[in-house]
Coordinates of C-alpha atoms in Angstrom, one line a residue:
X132 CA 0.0 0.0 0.0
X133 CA 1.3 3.2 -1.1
X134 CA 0.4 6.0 1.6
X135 CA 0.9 9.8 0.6
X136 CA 0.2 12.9 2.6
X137 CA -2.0 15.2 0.3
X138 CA -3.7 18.7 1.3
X139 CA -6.6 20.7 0.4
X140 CA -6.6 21.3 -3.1
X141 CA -3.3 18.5 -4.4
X142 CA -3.9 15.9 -6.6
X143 CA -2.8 12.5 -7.2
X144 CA -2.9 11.3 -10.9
X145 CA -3.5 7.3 -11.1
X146 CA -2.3 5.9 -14.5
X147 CA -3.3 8.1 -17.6
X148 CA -7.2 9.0 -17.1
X149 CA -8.2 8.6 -13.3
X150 CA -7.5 11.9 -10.7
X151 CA -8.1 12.0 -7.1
X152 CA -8.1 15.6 -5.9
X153 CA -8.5 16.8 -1.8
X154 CA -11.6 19.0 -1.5
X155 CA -11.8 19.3 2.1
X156 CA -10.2 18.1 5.0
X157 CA -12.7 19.2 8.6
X158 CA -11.5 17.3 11.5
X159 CA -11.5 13.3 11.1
X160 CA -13.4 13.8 7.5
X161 CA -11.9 14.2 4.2
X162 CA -13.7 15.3 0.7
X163 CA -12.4 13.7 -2.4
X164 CA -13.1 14.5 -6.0
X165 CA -12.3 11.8 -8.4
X166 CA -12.2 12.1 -12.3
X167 CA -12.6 8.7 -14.0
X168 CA -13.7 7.3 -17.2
X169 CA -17.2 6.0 -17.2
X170 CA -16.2 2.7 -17.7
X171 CA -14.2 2.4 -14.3
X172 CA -16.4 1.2 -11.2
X173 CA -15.5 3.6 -8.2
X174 CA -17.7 2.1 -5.1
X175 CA -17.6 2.7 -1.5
X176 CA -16.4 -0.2 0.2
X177 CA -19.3 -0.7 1.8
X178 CA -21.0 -0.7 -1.5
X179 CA -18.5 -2.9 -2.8
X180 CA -19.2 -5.4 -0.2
X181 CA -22.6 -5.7 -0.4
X182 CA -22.6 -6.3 -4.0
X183 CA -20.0 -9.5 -3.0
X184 CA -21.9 -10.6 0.0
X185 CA -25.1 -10.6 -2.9
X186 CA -23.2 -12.0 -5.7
X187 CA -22.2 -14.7 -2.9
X188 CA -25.4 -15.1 -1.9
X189 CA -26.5 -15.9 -5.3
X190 CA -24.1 -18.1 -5.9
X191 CA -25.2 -20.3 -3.1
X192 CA -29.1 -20.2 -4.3
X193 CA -28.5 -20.8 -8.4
X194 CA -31.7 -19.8 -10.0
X195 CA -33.9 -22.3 -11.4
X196 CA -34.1 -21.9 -15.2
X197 CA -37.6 -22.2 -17.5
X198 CA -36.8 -25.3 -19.3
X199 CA -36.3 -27.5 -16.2
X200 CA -39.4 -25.4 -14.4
X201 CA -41.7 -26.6 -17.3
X202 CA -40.3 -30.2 -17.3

């Protein structure tokens, strides 16, 4: 993990097309702006788990297709 010290209004550039700029720092929370292609995913972590603890879930519980339904 690469850990950087940043303030109000600095940038960090990731690779060609993806920027994460400081908005605002007030006490423990921090604003950040980032600039991404529309293609790229940017989630919350809690977001992103959620999606895995679903995608789990459905894993575990395969939907039941038509054709064997109708059998």
């Amino acid at each position: 993990m690469l850990i950087l010290t940043r303030r109000v209004d600095e940038r960090i550039f990731i690779g060609e097309d993806i920027t994460l700029c400081v908005l605002d720092i007030e006490g423990n929370r921090v604003r950040l702006g980032l600039e991404a292609p529309k293609d790229v995913a940017i989630l919350r972590e809690e977001v992103q788990q959620r999606y895995d603890a679903e995608a789990s879930n459905d894993a575990h519980h395969p939907q039941i297709d038509e054709a064997k339904r109708s059998a």
